[in-house]
């Protein structure tokens, strides 16, 4: 299907859009400013109380969506979803962005955890976890990265040892977004130190309220404590919460990471071109030749990303599995970097202000500062480039000495 044909919305999609909009309008307030929803950039209250309120509101909103059949647009109907396509998901996201629906705390669960459980879970795991994700009961976090294992995730040293019907977990994780309010976490731990590093990892569904889990928030430059260090001391996880089989965690993690890259690549910052144009008008810089040129580049980037998205979807439909999620993630990284610089440049000296003194309560400064979340989280730009060079361009990979030796014998980070 050509890109042009794909852009034309079918009658069925138009109908879907209209019913999504009608539902949203009858349950949620409209967003007051163009295109700023779906992000926390507009919020500058960094207090714990504000965050707690936000989490509770998010749970309530998720429940409203679930009760009315709008949660999990692409989830199969057997798991409580609508069983619709990614096109429907995109239309839904476009409509939802016009309303104050704060369901962002569920994005890890709905876009990463749920699909991974569907792909690798036992019938019991699916039956227990999936409905609780959709209805807003369980918020999830990701417990993958460690102080010595980020880009080289397979170098992780958190260990899991079987003791009867339970695994005992010891180790430390870091950069765990939302772990301080999560109910469950997807956890990678080493179950065999005597095999090569990718082969001795298992994937667990960990109860974040279990004894022995200590979550310590880390404060970011924006003043928010979005992510955490997580310490695990003799934490007991039922063997029934092992996902995808013993020592098969690397394959399961790949499923999650690919969903994560698609989520980040498909989401961007939530800010549309119109919002940037409105800022340029507000600062009266639209007659400036350099600004006009930057605006044109900015618009081009938005369009290229949109088209890249169409190509990824068209390929996915044909069953062509490429490295699109890495390409998309890299393109979004480039965009947020350029947009971050541009929105501050437009403001001149006023760009130095923050919080209430700044334009829109410091939202643009947050946009600038948040760019590194997108550029690093879910795999850095350099790592995405490695994936693209090897899997798309067919270039030779680095010489690796760590693929065959037992993990125990490798030098540790
Ligand atoms: C906002 C945010 C949210 C996050 N949320 C989570 C979360 O919820 N759960 C979780 O588990 N983790 C999370 N992370 C962690 C994230 O996955 C890691 O930060 C990321 O994988 C990079 O690892 P690192 O920070 O250890 O950097 P390192 O791996 O130490 O990399 C340092 C630098 O070296 C470069 N580099 C490393 N290896 C190579 C290579 N082979 N080739 C070229 N360059 C290389 C990197 O690109 C980078 O510039 C989050 C990170 C951010 C920023």
Short mmCIF file of N, CA and C and ligand atoms in Angstrom, two decimals, residues 142 144-145 150-151 174-177 227 373 376-378 380 382 386, ligand 1:
data_model
loop_
_atom_site.label_atom_id
_atom_site.label_comp_id
_atom_site.label_asym_id
_atom_site.label_seq_id
_atom_site.Cartn_x
_atom_site.Cartn_y
_atom_site.Cartn_z
N UNK A 142 10.12 -1.17 35.17
CA UNK A 142 11.08 -2.05 34.50
C UNK A 142 12.36 -2.10 35.34
N UNK A 144 15.56 -3.52 34.77
CA UNK A 144 16.57 -4.12 33.89
C UNK A 144 17.97 -3.59 34.20
N UNK A 145 18.15 -2.24 34.07
CA UNK A 145 19.50 -1.65 34.15
C UNK A 145 20.10 -1.80 35.54
N UNK A 150 24.07 -1.32 31.49
CA UNK A 150 23.08 -0.44 30.85
C UNK A 150 22.99 -0.81 29.39
N UNK A 151 23.85 -0.18 28.58
CA UNK A 151 23.91 -0.56 27.16
C UNK A 151 24.28 -2.03 27.04
N UNK A 174 18.94 0.16 38.68
CA UNK A 174 19.02 1.63 38.70
C UNK A 174 18.26 2.21 37.50
N UNK A 175 17.92 3.48 37.62
CA UNK A 175 17.15 4.21 36.58
C UNK A 175 15.76 3.62 36.38
N UNK A 176 15.16 3.09 37.44
CA UNK A 176 13.88 2.40 37.27
C UNK A 176 12.73 3.41 37.35
N UNK A 177 12.23 3.77 36.17
CA UNK A 177 11.17 4.78 36.09
C UNK A 177 9.94 4.31 36.84
N UNK A 227 12.90 8.63 38.27
CA UNK A 227 13.39 7.26 38.39
C UNK A 227 14.15 7.00 39.69
N UNK A 373 16.21 12.19 28.43
CA UNK A 373 15.40 11.00 28.81
C UNK A 373 15.14 10.17 27.57
N UNK A 376 18.46 8.75 25.84
CA UNK A 376 19.21 7.68 26.54
C UNK A 376 18.30 6.51 26.90
N UNK A 377 17.12 6.81 27.46
CA UNK A 377 16.20 5.75 27.91
C UNK A 377 15.84 4.81 26.76
N UNK A 378 15.75 3.51 27.08
CA UNK A 378 15.38 2.53 26.05
C UNK A 378 16.51 2.25 25.07
N UNK A 380 20.67 4.00 24.08
CA UNK A 380 21.21 5.30 23.65
C UNK A 380 21.26 5.41 22.12
N UNK A 382 23.87 5.93 20.33
CA UNK A 382 25.00 5.15 19.79
C UNK A 382 24.60 3.69 19.65
N UNK A 386 24.39 1.31 16.35
CA UNK A 386 25.01 -0.02 16.20
C UNK A 386 24.00 -1.02 15.63
C1 LIG B 1 14.64 8.69 31.39
C2 LIG B 1 15.20 7.31 31.54
C3 LIG B 1 14.39 6.31 31.99
C4 LIG B 1 14.91 5.03 32.17
N1 LIG B 1 14.08 4.09 32.66
C5 LIG B 1 14.57 2.87 32.90
C6 LIG B 1 13.73 1.89 33.51
O1 LIG B 1 12.55 2.13 33.81
N2 LIG B 1 14.25 0.68 33.78
C7 LIG B 1 15.53 0.36 33.48
O2 LIG B 1 15.92 -0.79 33.73
N3 LIG B 1 16.37 1.27 32.90
C8 LIG B 1 15.92 2.52 32.63
N4 LIG B 1 16.74 3.46 32.08
C9 LIG B 1 18.15 3.13 31.85
C10 LIG B 1 18.55 3.06 30.40
O3 LIG B 1 18.07 1.89 29.80
C11 LIG B 1 20.07 3.15 30.37
O4 LIG B 1 20.43 4.45 30.83
C12 LIG B 1 20.60 2.97 28.98
O5 LIG B 1 20.43 1.64 28.56
C13 LIG B 1 22.11 3.32 28.92
O6 LIG B 1 22.82 2.65 29.90
P1 LIG B 1 23.79 3.43 30.89
O7 LIG B 1 23.06 4.59 31.46
O8 LIG B 1 24.34 2.43 31.84
O9 LIG B 1 24.95 4.01 29.97
P2 LIG B 1 26.22 3.21 29.46
O10 LIG B 1 25.81 1.92 28.89
O11 LIG B 1 27.25 3.19 30.53
O12 LIG B 1 26.71 4.15 28.27
C14 LIG B 1 27.52 5.30 28.48
C15 LIG B 1 27.88 5.87 27.10
O13 LIG B 1 28.63 4.91 26.34
C16 LIG B 1 28.00 4.67 25.08
N5 LIG B 1 28.14 3.26 24.71
C17 LIG B 1 27.96 2.18 25.51
N6 LIG B 1 28.13 1.04 24.83
C18 LIG B 1 28.42 1.40 23.55
C19 LIG B 1 28.72 0.68 22.36
N7 LIG B 1 28.74 -0.66 22.33
N8 LIG B 1 28.96 1.39 21.23
C20 LIG B 1 28.93 2.74 21.23
N9 LIG B 1 28.68 3.48 22.33
C21 LIG B 1 28.43 2.83 23.47
C22 LIG B 1 26.53 5.00 25.31
O14 LIG B 1 25.89 5.36 24.10
C23 LIG B 1 26.64 6.21 26.26
O15 LIG B 1 26.86 7.39 25.55
C24 LIG B 1 16.26 4.75 31.88
C25 LIG B 1 17.10 5.77 31.40
C26 LIG B 1 16.58 7.05 31.24
C27 LIG B 1 17.49 8.13 30.74
#
